[in-house]
Coordinates of C-alpha atoms in Angstrom, one line a residue:
Chain A
M7 CA 0.0 0.0 -0.1
H8 CA 1.2 3.5 -0.9
V9 CA 2.0 5.7 2.0
L10 CA 0.7 8.7 -0.2
E11 CA -1.4 8.6 -3.3
L12 CA -2.7 11.7 -5.1
R13 CA -5.3 10.9 -7.7
N14 CA -5.9 13.7 -10.3
V15 CA -5.7 16.3 -7.6
V16 CA -6.8 19.9 -8.6
K17 CA -6.6 23.1 -6.5
E18 CA -8.1 26.3 -7.9
F19 CA -7.7 29.7 -6.2
P20 CA -9.8 32.6 -7.6
G21 CA -8.5 33.3 -11.1
Q22 CA -5.9 30.6 -11.0
R23 CA -5.5 26.9 -11.2
A24 CA -2.6 26.3 -9.0
V25 CA -2.6 22.3 -9.1
D26 CA -3.9 21.0 -12.3
G27 CA -4.4 17.3 -12.1
V28 CA -1.7 15.8 -10.1
T29 CA -1.3 12.1 -9.8
L30 CA 1.5 10.6 -7.7
A31 CA 2.1 7.5 -5.5
L32 CA 4.9 7.1 -3.0
E33 CA 6.3 3.9 -1.6
R34 CA 6.9 3.7 2.2
G35 CA 10.3 4.6 3.5
G36 CA 11.7 6.6 0.5
F37 CA 13.0 10.1 0.1
Y38 CA 10.9 12.0 -2.6
S39 CA 11.0 15.5 -3.9
L40 CA 8.6 17.9 -5.7
L41 CA 10.9 20.0 -7.9
G42 CA 9.9 22.9 -9.9
P43 CA 10.1 26.8 -10.3
S44 CA 8.2 29.0 -8.1
G45 CA 4.5 29.1 -8.8
C46 CA 4.5 25.6 -10.2
G47 CA 2.0 24.3 -7.6
K48 CA 4.6 22.2 -5.6
T49 CA 3.9 24.0 -2.3
T50 CA 0.2 23.9 -2.8
T51 CA 0.4 20.2 -3.6
L52 CA 2.3 19.7 -0.2
R53 CA -0.2 21.8 1.6
M54 CA -3.0 19.6 0.5
V55 CA -1.1 16.5 1.8
G56 CA -0.7 18.3 5.1
G57 CA -4.3 19.2 5.3
F58 CA -3.9 23.1 5.2
E59 CA -5.8 23.2 1.7
K60 CA -8.7 21.2 0.5
P61 CA -8.4 19.9 -3.2
S62 CA -11.0 21.4 -5.3
S63 CA -11.3 18.0 -7.1
G64 CA -9.5 14.6 -7.0
D65 CA -8.6 12.7 -4.0
V66 CA -5.6 12.4 -1.4
F67 CA -5.0 9.0 0.1
L68 CA -2.8 8.4 3.1
N69 CA -2.1 4.7 3.7
G70 CA -5.1 3.9 1.5
E71 CA -7.6 6.0 3.4
R72 CA -9.0 9.0 1.7
V73 CA -8.3 12.0 3.7
N74 CA -9.6 15.0 1.6
E75 CA -11.8 16.1 4.5
R76 CA -9.4 15.6 7.4
K77 CA -7.9 18.4 9.4
P78 CA -4.1 18.7 9.8
Y79 CA -4.6 17.4 13.5
E80 CA -6.5 14.4 12.2
R81 CA -3.6 13.3 9.8
N82 CA -0.6 11.3 10.7
V83 CA 1.8 13.5 8.8
S84 CA 3.9 16.3 9.8
T85 CA 5.4 19.4 8.2
V86 CA 8.6 21.3 8.5
F87 CA 7.6 24.7 7.5
Q88 CA 9.8 27.0 5.3
S89 CA 9.8 29.7 8.1
Y90 CA 10.2 26.9 10.8
A91 CA 7.2 28.3 12.6
L92 CA 8.8 27.6 16.0
F93 CA 6.6 28.7 19.0
P94 CA 8.5 31.7 20.3
H95 CA 7.3 31.4 23.9
L96 CA 8.5 27.8 24.4
T97 CA 12.0 26.4 24.6
A98 CA 13.5 24.1 22.0
L99 CA 12.4 21.3 24.2
G100 CA 9.0 22.8 24.8
N101 CA 8.6 23.0 21.0
V102 CA 9.5 19.4 20.6
E103 CA 7.3 18.3 23.5
F104 CA 4.4 20.2 21.9
G105 CA 2.8 17.5 19.8
L106 CA 3.7 14.9 22.3
R107 CA 1.8 16.7 25.1
E108 CA -1.2 17.2 22.5
R109 CA -1.3 13.4 22.1
G110 CA -1.0 12.6 25.6
V111 CA 2.1 10.4 25.1
A112 CA 3.8 9.2 28.1
G113 CA 7.6 9.8 28.8
R114 CA 7.5 13.0 26.9
R115 CA 10.6 14.5 28.2
E116 CA 12.8 11.6 27.4
R117 CA 11.3 11.1 23.9
A118 CA 11.8 15.0 23.2
M119 CA 15.4 14.7 24.5
N120 CA 16.1 11.9 22.2
A121 CA 14.7 13.7 19.2
L122 CA 16.9 16.8 20.0
E123 CA 19.8 14.3 20.3
L124 CA 19.0 12.9 16.8
V125 CA 19.3 16.5 15.5
K126 CA 22.4 17.1 17.5
L127 CA 20.8 19.9 19.5
S128 CA 20.7 18.5 23.1
A129 CA 22.9 21.2 24.3
R130 CA 20.4 24.0 23.2
A131 CA 17.3 22.2 24.7
Q132 CA 16.5 25.1 27.2
R133 CA 17.0 27.8 24.7
F134 CA 14.2 30.0 23.3
P135 CA 13.9 30.2 19.5
A136 CA 15.1 33.9 19.5
A137 CA 18.4 32.6 20.9
L138 CA 18.9 29.9 18.3
S139 CA 20.7 30.4 14.8
G140 CA 18.9 29.5 11.6
G141 CA 20.4 26.2 11.3
E142 CA 19.4 25.4 14.9
K143 CA 15.9 26.5 14.4
Q144 CA 15.8 24.2 11.5
R145 CA 17.0 21.4 13.7
V146 CA 14.3 22.0 16.3
A147 CA 11.5 22.1 13.6
L148 CA 12.7 18.8 12.4
A149 CA 13.0 17.3 15.8
R150 CA 9.5 18.6 16.5
S151 CA 8.0 16.6 13.6
L152 CA 10.2 13.6 13.9
V153 CA 9.4 13.0 17.5
L154 CA 5.8 12.3 16.4
E155 CA 7.0 9.4 14.2
P156 CA 4.8 10.5 11.3
Q157 CA 3.9 8.1 8.4
L158 CA 5.1 11.0 6.1
L159 CA 7.3 14.0 6.9
L160 CA 6.6 17.0 4.6
L161 CA 9.5 19.4 4.1
D162 CA 8.7 22.8 2.6
E163 CA 12.0 24.2 1.1
P164 CA 13.7 23.5 4.5
L165 CA 17.2 24.6 3.4
A166 CA 16.2 27.7 1.4
A167 CA 16.9 30.1 4.4
L168 CA 20.3 28.6 5.2
D169 CA 23.7 29.9 3.9
P170 CA 25.2 27.7 1.4
D171 CA 27.9 25.8 3.6
L172 CA 25.2 25.0 6.1
R173 CA 22.8 24.0 3.4
K174 CA 25.2 21.3 2.1
Q175 CA 25.8 20.0 5.7
M176 CA 22.0 19.8 6.4
R177 CA 21.4 18.1 3.2
A178 CA 23.7 15.2 4.1
E179 CA 22.0 15.2 7.6
L180 CA 18.7 15.1 6.2
K181 CA 19.4 12.2 4.0
A182 CA 21.1 10.3 7.0
M183 CA 18.0 11.2 9.2
Q184 CA 15.6 9.8 6.6
R185 CA 17.6 6.6 6.4
Q186 CA 18.0 6.4 10.3
T187 CA 14.3 6.8 11.0
G188 CA 12.8 5.0 8.0
I189 CA 10.1 7.7 7.7
T190 CA 9.0 8.6 4.2
F191 CA 10.3 12.2 3.5
L192 CA 8.5 14.4 0.8
L193 CA 10.6 17.5 0.1
V194 CA 9.5 20.5 -1.9
T195 CA 12.3 22.5 -3.6
H196 CA 13.1 24.7 -6.4
D197 CA 16.9 23.6 -6.2
Q198 CA 17.5 20.9 -8.7
E199 CA 21.0 20.0 -7.1
E200 CA 19.1 19.4 -3.9
A201 CA 16.4 17.4 -5.3
L202 CA 18.9 15.3 -7.4
S203 CA 21.3 14.6 -4.5
L204 CA 18.6 13.8 -1.9
S205 CA 15.9 12.0 -3.6
D206 CA 15.2 8.2 -4.4
K207 CA 12.6 9.7 -6.8
L208 CA 11.6 13.2 -7.7
A209 CA 8.6 14.6 -9.5
V210 CA 9.4 17.6 -11.7
M211 CA 6.4 20.1 -11.7
N212 CA 5.6 22.9 -14.1
S213 CA 2.3 24.9 -14.2
G214 CA 0.4 22.7 -11.8
R215 CA 1.3 19.4 -13.4
I216 CA 3.8 16.7 -12.9
E217 CA 6.0 16.6 -16.1
Q218 CA 8.0 13.6 -15.1
F219 CA 8.4 11.2 -11.9
G220 CA 11.4 9.3 -11.8
T221 CA 15.0 8.5 -10.3
P222 CA 17.5 11.4 -10.4
E223 CA 19.2 9.6 -13.2
D224 CA 16.1 9.3 -15.2
V225 CA 15.0 12.9 -15.1
Y226 CA 18.5 14.2 -15.7
L227 CA 19.7 11.9 -18.4
R228 CA 16.3 10.9 -19.9
P229 CA 14.0 14.0 -19.3
A230 CA 10.5 13.5 -20.6
S231 CA 10.2 17.0 -21.9
A232 CA 12.1 20.0 -23.0
F233 CA 11.0 21.7 -19.7
V234 CA 12.4 18.9 -17.6
A235 CA 15.7 19.0 -19.5
G236 CA 16.0 22.6 -19.2
F237 CA 15.0 22.8 -15.5
L238 CA 17.5 20.3 -14.4
G239 CA 20.5 21.8 -16.1
A240 CA 21.7 23.8 -19.1
V241 CA 20.9 22.4 -22.5
N242 CA 22.4 23.4 -26.0
W243 CA 19.8 23.1 -28.5
F244 CA 20.6 21.9 -32.0
G245 CA 17.2 21.8 -33.8
D246 CA 15.0 19.4 -31.7
A247 CA 18.1 17.7 -30.2
G248 CA 19.3 18.8 -26.8
V249 CA 22.8 18.3 -25.5
R250 CA 24.1 18.9 -22.0
P251 CA 27.1 21.3 -21.8
E252 CA 29.3 18.5 -20.2
A253 CA 28.5 16.2 -23.2
T254 CA 29.4 18.9 -25.7
R255 CA 33.0 18.7 -27.0
I256 CA 35.1 21.3 -28.8
A257 CA 37.7 20.6 -31.5
R258 CA 39.9 22.7 -33.8
E259 CA 39.3 20.5 -36.9
R260 CA 36.0 19.0 -38.0
P261 CA 35.7 15.8 -36.5
A262 CA 35.5 12.6 -38.8
E263 CA 32.1 11.4 -37.7
G264 CA 29.2 12.2 -35.6
P265 CA 27.1 15.5 -35.5
S266 CA 29.1 18.8 -35.3
R267 CA 28.7 22.5 -35.8
R268 CA 30.9 25.3 -36.7
A269 CA 31.2 28.1 -34.1
S270 CA 33.4 30.8 -32.7
V271 CA 34.4 31.3 -28.9
A272 CA 32.5 34.2 -27.4
S273 CA 33.9 33.9 -23.9
V274 CA 35.8 31.5 -21.6
V275 CA 34.5 31.6 -17.9
F276 CA 36.9 30.2 -15.2
L277 CA 35.2 28.1 -12.5
G278 CA 38.1 26.5 -10.6
N279 CA 38.3 22.9 -11.7
R280 CA 36.2 23.4 -14.8
V281 CA 35.9 26.1 -17.5
H282 CA 32.7 27.1 -19.4
V283 CA 33.4 28.0 -23.0
H284 CA 30.5 30.0 -24.5
M285 CA 30.2 30.0 -28.2
A286 CA 28.3 31.5 -31.1
L287 CA 27.1 29.1 -33.7
D288 CA 27.8 30.1 -37.3
E289 CA 24.3 29.1 -38.2
G290 CA 23.0 31.4 -35.5
G291 CA 22.3 30.7 -31.8
R292 CA 24.6 30.0 -28.8
A293 CA 26.0 27.0 -27.0
V294 CA 28.2 26.4 -24.0
A295 CA 30.6 23.5 -23.3
E296 CA 31.7 22.5 -20.0
L297 CA 35.3 21.2 -20.0
P298 CA 37.9 20.2 -17.4
R299 CA 40.4 22.9 -16.6
A300 CA 43.2 20.9 -18.3
Q301 CA 41.4 21.0 -21.6
D302 CA 41.3 25.0 -21.5
Q303 CA 43.1 25.8 -24.6
F304 CA 40.6 28.1 -26.4
R305 CA 40.4 31.9 -26.4
E306 CA 38.0 34.4 -27.2
G307 CA 37.4 34.7 -31.1
D308 CA 38.9 31.1 -31.8
A309 CA 37.0 29.4 -34.8
V310 CA 36.1 25.9 -33.4
W311 CA 33.9 22.8 -34.3
L312 CA 31.7 21.7 -31.5
H313 CA 30.5 18.1 -31.6
W314 CA 28.8 15.5 -29.5
N315 CA 27.9 11.8 -29.4
A316 CA 24.5 11.0 -31.0
A317 CA 23.9 8.9 -27.9
D318 CA 24.0 12.0 -25.6
E319 CA 21.3 13.8 -27.6
M320 CA 18.0 14.4 -25.7
R321 CA 15.0 14.4 -28.1
F322 CA 11.4 15.4 -27.6
P323 CA 8.5 14.9 -29.8
Chain B
M22 CA 21.8 68.7 17.1
N23 CA 20.6 72.3 17.0
L24 CA 17.8 71.3 14.6
R25 CA 16.7 68.7 17.1
R26 CA 16.5 71.3 19.9
I27 CA 14.5 73.7 17.6
F28 CA 11.9 71.1 16.8
L29 CA 11.8 69.8 20.3
F30 CA 11.3 73.4 21.7
P31 CA 7.5 73.7 21.3
A32 CA 7.0 70.2 23.0
R33 CA 9.3 71.1 25.7
V34 CA 7.6 74.3 26.4
W35 CA 4.1 72.8 26.2
M36 CA 5.1 69.9 28.7
A37 CA 6.7 72.2 31.1
L38 CA 3.8 74.8 31.2
F39 CA 0.9 72.2 31.1
F40 CA 2.2 69.1 32.5
A41 CA 5.3 69.5 34.8
A42 CA 4.0 72.8 36.4
P43 CA 0.5 71.7 37.3
L44 CA 2.0 68.5 38.6
A45 CA 4.3 70.5 40.9
I46 CA 1.6 72.6 42.0
V47 CA -0.5 69.6 42.9
C48 CA 2.4 68.0 44.7
G49 CA 3.0 71.2 46.5
Y50 CA -0.6 71.7 47.5
S51 CA -0.8 68.1 48.8
F52 CA 1.6 69.0 51.7
L53 CA -0.3 72.2 52.6
T54 CA -3.4 73.0 54.7
R55 CA -6.8 73.7 53.7
G56 CA -7.8 77.4 53.5
E57 CA -11.1 78.4 55.1
Y58 CA -12.8 79.5 52.0
G59 CA -10.9 77.1 49.6
G60 CA -7.3 77.5 48.5
V61 CA -4.4 76.7 50.4
E62 CA -2.6 77.8 53.5
Q63 CA 0.5 77.1 55.6
P64 CA 1.6 75.2 57.5
W65 CA 3.2 72.3 55.7
T66 CA 1.8 68.9 56.8
F67 CA 1.6 65.1 56.0
E68 CA -1.9 65.0 57.3
N69 CA -3.6 64.9 53.9
F70 CA -1.9 61.6 53.2
T71 CA -2.6 60.2 56.7
R72 CA -6.3 61.0 56.3
L73 CA -6.4 58.7 53.1
A74 CA -5.7 55.9 55.5
D75 CA -9.1 56.4 57.0
P76 CA -11.4 53.4 56.3
L77 CA -13.9 55.5 54.6
Y78 CA -11.3 56.5 51.9
L79 CA -9.6 53.0 51.8
A80 CA -13.2 51.7 50.9
I81 CA -13.2 54.2 48.0
L82 CA -9.8 53.2 46.9
W83 CA -10.7 49.5 47.1
R84 CA -13.9 50.0 45.2
S85 CA -11.9 52.0 42.4
V86 CA -9.5 49.1 42.2
R87 CA -12.2 46.5 42.2
I88 CA -14.5 48.2 39.6
A89 CA -11.4 49.0 37.4
A90 CA -10.1 45.4 37.6
L91 CA -13.7 44.0 36.7
A92 CA -14.1 46.5 33.9
T93 CA -10.6 45.4 32.6
G94 CA -11.5 41.7 33.0
L95 CA -14.8 42.3 31.0
C96 CA -12.9 44.2 28.2
V97 CA -10.5 41.4 27.9
A98 CA -13.2 38.7 27.8
L99 CA -15.2 40.7 25.3
G100 CA -12.3 42.3 23.4
F101 CA -10.0 39.4 22.8
P102 CA -12.5 37.3 20.7
L103 CA -13.6 40.4 18.8
A104 CA -9.9 41.4 18.1
L105 CA -9.2 37.8 16.9
F106 CA -12.3 37.9 14.8
I107 CA -11.4 41.1 13.1
A108 CA -7.6 40.0 12.6
R109 CA -9.0 37.0 10.7
A110 CA -11.7 38.9 8.8
G111 CA -9.6 39.3 5.6
K112 CA -10.9 42.1 3.4
R113 CA -13.6 43.2 6.0
R114 CA -10.9 44.1 8.6
N115 CA -11.1 47.9 7.8
L116 CA -14.9 47.9 8.1
Y117 CA -14.9 46.2 11.5
L118 CA -12.2 48.4 12.8
Q119 CA -14.2 51.5 11.6
L120 CA -17.1 50.0 13.5
V121 CA -15.1 49.6 16.7
L122 CA -14.1 53.3 16.6
L123 CA -17.5 54.5 15.5
P124 CA -18.5 55.6 19.1
F125 CA -15.5 58.0 19.0
W126 CA -17.5 60.0 16.6
T127 CA -19.6 61.5 19.5
S128 CA -18.3 62.8 22.7
F129 CA -17.7 60.8 25.7
L130 CA -20.3 62.8 27.7
V131 CA -23.0 62.1 25.1
R132 CA -22.2 58.3 24.9
T133 CA -22.4 58.1 28.7
Y134 CA -25.7 60.0 28.9
A135 CA -27.0 57.6 26.2
W136 CA -26.6 54.8 28.7
L137 CA -28.9 56.7 31.0
F138 CA -31.7 56.3 28.3
I139 CA -30.9 52.6 28.0
L140 CA -30.9 51.8 31.7
R141 CA -33.4 54.1 33.5
D142 CA -36.8 52.9 34.7
T143 CA -38.6 54.3 31.6
G144 CA -35.5 53.2 29.4
L145 CA -35.0 51.0 26.5
V146 CA -34.3 47.7 28.5
N147 CA -37.3 48.2 31.0
T148 CA -39.7 49.3 28.4
V149 CA -38.9 46.2 26.2
L150 CA -39.0 43.8 29.1
Q151 CA -42.3 45.2 30.3
S152 CA -43.9 45.2 26.9
L153 CA -42.9 41.6 26.7
H154 CA -44.5 41.0 30.0
I155 CA -41.2 39.4 31.3
I156 CA -41.3 41.8 34.3
D157 CA -44.1 43.7 36.0
A158 CA -42.2 46.6 37.6
P159 CA -39.0 48.2 36.1
L160 CA -35.9 46.7 37.3
Q161 CA -33.3 49.1 39.1
L162 CA -30.6 49.1 36.5
L163 CA -29.3 52.6 37.0
Y164 CA -27.3 54.3 39.9
N165 CA -25.4 51.1 40.8
E166 CA -22.0 49.4 40.3
G167 CA -23.5 47.4 37.4
A168 CA -24.3 50.5 35.5
V169 CA -20.9 52.0 36.1
L170 CA -19.3 48.8 35.1
A171 CA -21.4 48.7 32.0
G172 CA -20.5 52.4 31.1
L173 CA -16.8 51.8 31.7
V174 CA -16.6 48.6 29.6
Y175 CA -18.6 50.3 26.8
N176 CA -16.2 53.4 26.7
F177 CA -13.0 51.7 27.1
L178 CA -13.5 48.5 25.0
P179 CA -11.9 50.2 21.9
F180 CA -8.7 50.9 23.9
F181 CA -8.4 47.1 24.5
V182 CA -9.5 46.0 20.9
L183 CA -7.2 48.2 19.0
P184 CA -3.8 47.2 20.5
M185 CA -5.1 43.5 20.7
Y186 CA -6.0 43.6 17.1
A187 CA -2.6 45.1 16.1
T188 CA -0.8 42.1 18.2
L189 CA -3.0 39.4 16.7
E190 CA -2.9 40.7 13.1
R191 CA 1.0 40.2 13.4
L192 CA 0.7 36.6 14.7
D193 CA 2.4 34.5 12.0
P194 CA -0.4 32.2 10.6
A195 CA 2.3 29.5 10.2
L196 CA 2.3 29.2 13.9
L197 CA -1.3 28.2 13.9
E198 CA -0.8 25.7 11.0
A199 CA 2.3 24.2 13.0
A200 CA 0.1 23.9 16.0
A201 CA -2.6 22.0 14.0
D202 CA 0.0 20.0 12.3
L203 CA 1.3 18.9 15.7
G204 CA -2.2 17.7 16.6
A205 CA -3.7 20.7 18.3
R206 CA -7.4 21.2 17.9
P207 CA -8.5 24.8 17.4
L208 CA -9.2 25.3 21.2
A209 CA -5.8 23.8 22.1
T210 CA -4.2 26.2 19.6
L211 CA -5.9 29.1 21.2
R212 CA -4.8 28.0 24.7
R213 CA -1.4 26.8 24.0
V214 CA -0.3 29.2 21.1
I215 CA -2.5 32.2 20.4
I216 CA -2.9 33.5 24.0
P217 CA 0.6 32.9 25.2
V218 CA 2.2 34.5 22.0
S219 CA 0.0 37.6 22.2
M220 CA 0.3 38.0 25.9
P221 CA 2.3 41.3 25.5
G222 CA -0.6 42.7 23.6
I223 CA -3.1 41.4 26.1
V224 CA -1.1 43.1 29.0
A225 CA -0.7 46.4 26.9
G226 CA -4.4 46.6 26.2
A227 CA -5.4 45.8 29.8
V228 CA -3.2 48.5 31.1
L229 CA -4.7 51.0 28.6
V230 CA -8.2 50.1 30.0
F231 CA -7.2 49.6 33.8
I232 CA -5.5 53.0 34.3
P233 CA -8.3 55.3 32.9
C234 CA -10.8 53.1 34.5
L235 CA -9.1 53.5 37.9
G236 CA -9.4 57.3 37.6
A237 CA -12.7 57.5 36.0
Y238 CA -15.1 60.2 37.3
L239 CA -17.7 61.0 34.7
T240 CA -19.0 57.6 34.2
P241 CA -19.4 56.7 38.1
D242 CA -20.9 60.3 38.5
L243 CA -23.5 59.8 35.8
L244 CA -24.4 56.2 36.0
G245 CA -23.6 55.6 39.7
G246 CA -25.7 58.5 40.6
G247 CA -23.1 59.7 43.4
K248 CA -23.7 56.3 45.2
T249 CA -20.8 54.5 43.6
V250 CA -17.9 56.8 44.6
M251 CA -14.6 56.1 43.0
L252 CA -11.2 57.9 43.4
G253 CA -12.0 60.2 40.6
N254 CA -15.2 61.4 42.1
L255 CA -13.5 61.8 45.5
V256 CA -10.9 64.1 43.8
Q257 CA -13.5 66.1 42.0
N258 CA -15.4 66.4 45.3
Q259 CA -12.6 67.8 47.3
F260 CA -11.9 70.4 44.7
T261 CA -15.4 71.5 44.2
T262 CA -18.0 70.9 47.0
A263 CA -15.5 70.2 50.0
R264 CA -13.1 72.9 49.0
D265 CA -10.3 70.8 50.4
W266 CA -7.7 71.3 47.7
P267 CA -4.8 69.9 49.8
F268 CA -6.6 66.5 50.3
G269 CA -7.9 66.4 46.7
S270 CA -4.3 66.9 45.6
A271 CA -3.1 64.1 48.0
A272 CA -5.7 61.8 46.6
S273 CA -4.9 62.5 43.0
L274 CA -1.2 61.9 43.8
V275 CA -1.9 58.5 45.4
L276 CA -4.0 57.6 42.3
M277 CA -1.2 58.7 39.9
L278 CA 1.3 56.8 42.1
A279 CA -0.7 53.6 42.1
S280 CA -1.2 53.7 38.3
A281 CA 2.7 54.5 37.7
L282 CA 3.7 51.6 40.0
L283 CA 1.4 49.2 38.3
L284 CA 2.8 50.2 34.9
A285 CA 6.3 50.1 36.0
G286 CA 5.8 46.6 37.4
L287 CA 4.1 45.3 34.2
M288 CA 6.6 47.0 32.0
R289 CA 9.4 45.2 33.8
S290 CA 7.7 41.8 33.7
R291 CA 6.9 42.3 29.9
V292 CA 10.4 43.4 29.1
R293 CA 11.9 40.4 31.0
K294 CA 9.6 38.2 28.9
E295 CA 10.5 39.7 25.7
L296 CA 14.3 39.2 26.5
M297 CA 13.9 35.5 27.1

């Protein structure tokens, strides 16, 4: 049985269809993401799972039970909010105990302390949210949800407010926590790197619909649409064939076989271990090749041939 | 720096002439002796203050505190749900806020007199109850503590609703969603999140109601019919009928001091809470 199943879910707001027929089924114990640009309906979808919005049509099933009409407090799912939404009048420990107290669970203090231990925040248990850093608040929010052992943990852009170093570290910890607890995670993000690195499977959303649901390799290497290809990374378009910059090569002479185009180097951008060579195609249009730094032998104005393996082409009907 | 002085000058003169100077005069009077035909005379004395310890005056002080506390409690009980309702009314917020402020379009005096017409023997309430044959003889609704309380709550309710609304309007809706998400039903969310988080607003609104209620004189005068004497009436009486300016000054100083101490205490506890 699927821990979550969405069947043709639609959500309409006045003058706008935020979610336009989403169908999705999640297996227990996986790490899933909803990935898409802002306004694509991913957060609205998450809020319908959490019970904060009611679908205009379609059905939401948790563990096989239809929950369309159930309030958030009647669902065994928990949300980590983008703003964390910690209760300012309670300590970190008080925040983690909140849900346990509401459910009348015995041994609250001990469970809450264990949850804080899991997120490595036992030392801050008595602090109020105002005295915690962004990363620490994030951990309290996680502990507050995880301590309830929900069937499904919903995370709404949880890393968006953190600075880049911390984001990478929290990313690794999120994955570890998911594996350790075995709880199904459903993450909403607009950061493709985040979705690719964390998810067992991800759903790429665009204008209220899921364009593709698959493993990170699937969606990156075998995108189902031009939108998916473009959203997950840069694409050079040669007619209706798309090629990723890292699959695009450059040569001085015309290659003996395989597809190729004449171009001139417009600029070279140094990125540390890699370089991006931007080119203007003679036939019109632009392309970029990502090369290891060692192969950086091209300069602005050079006339070159860019080429690729036909196997690396992404084609969409 | 100079510009600042120039702009502050009018306010300084105003405060000095019409606040500090009268306060100093009242302070001085309170240590003097009553003149035979009003006014004040030497010698200096503490007697005005010791007289306030008389059971008669202590009863007035106690009654004032009790009525003001009751009025404040009623304002909180009526005003909190109202403010919460307005804060969540979406587009109609402004309309409801205007309605709360509507009574201010007429004078305080007129509004208080209006209560006479509602509560008197031939007033609105008694007429309606009698015509419905619920009562035979008119109820004595006027000239008692209940009437004073009704008038005070009516007049000062907006002073609680407005700051309370400002606090509740700022309350992060995500906190309410988080509470529901963690299993709290609406009443539990109210008790465990909304009320504690908005406590500074509740305290601020309560102070804004309690202090003017403590010193109220017009409402107890009109609706209490001189039977429900509060501190404000005592002060007024001493300056007019009794012509005992020094004692009136002492009474008003004690009233001021009580308010100031209460305010200071609350501010400190609020500040401490905010710092945690």
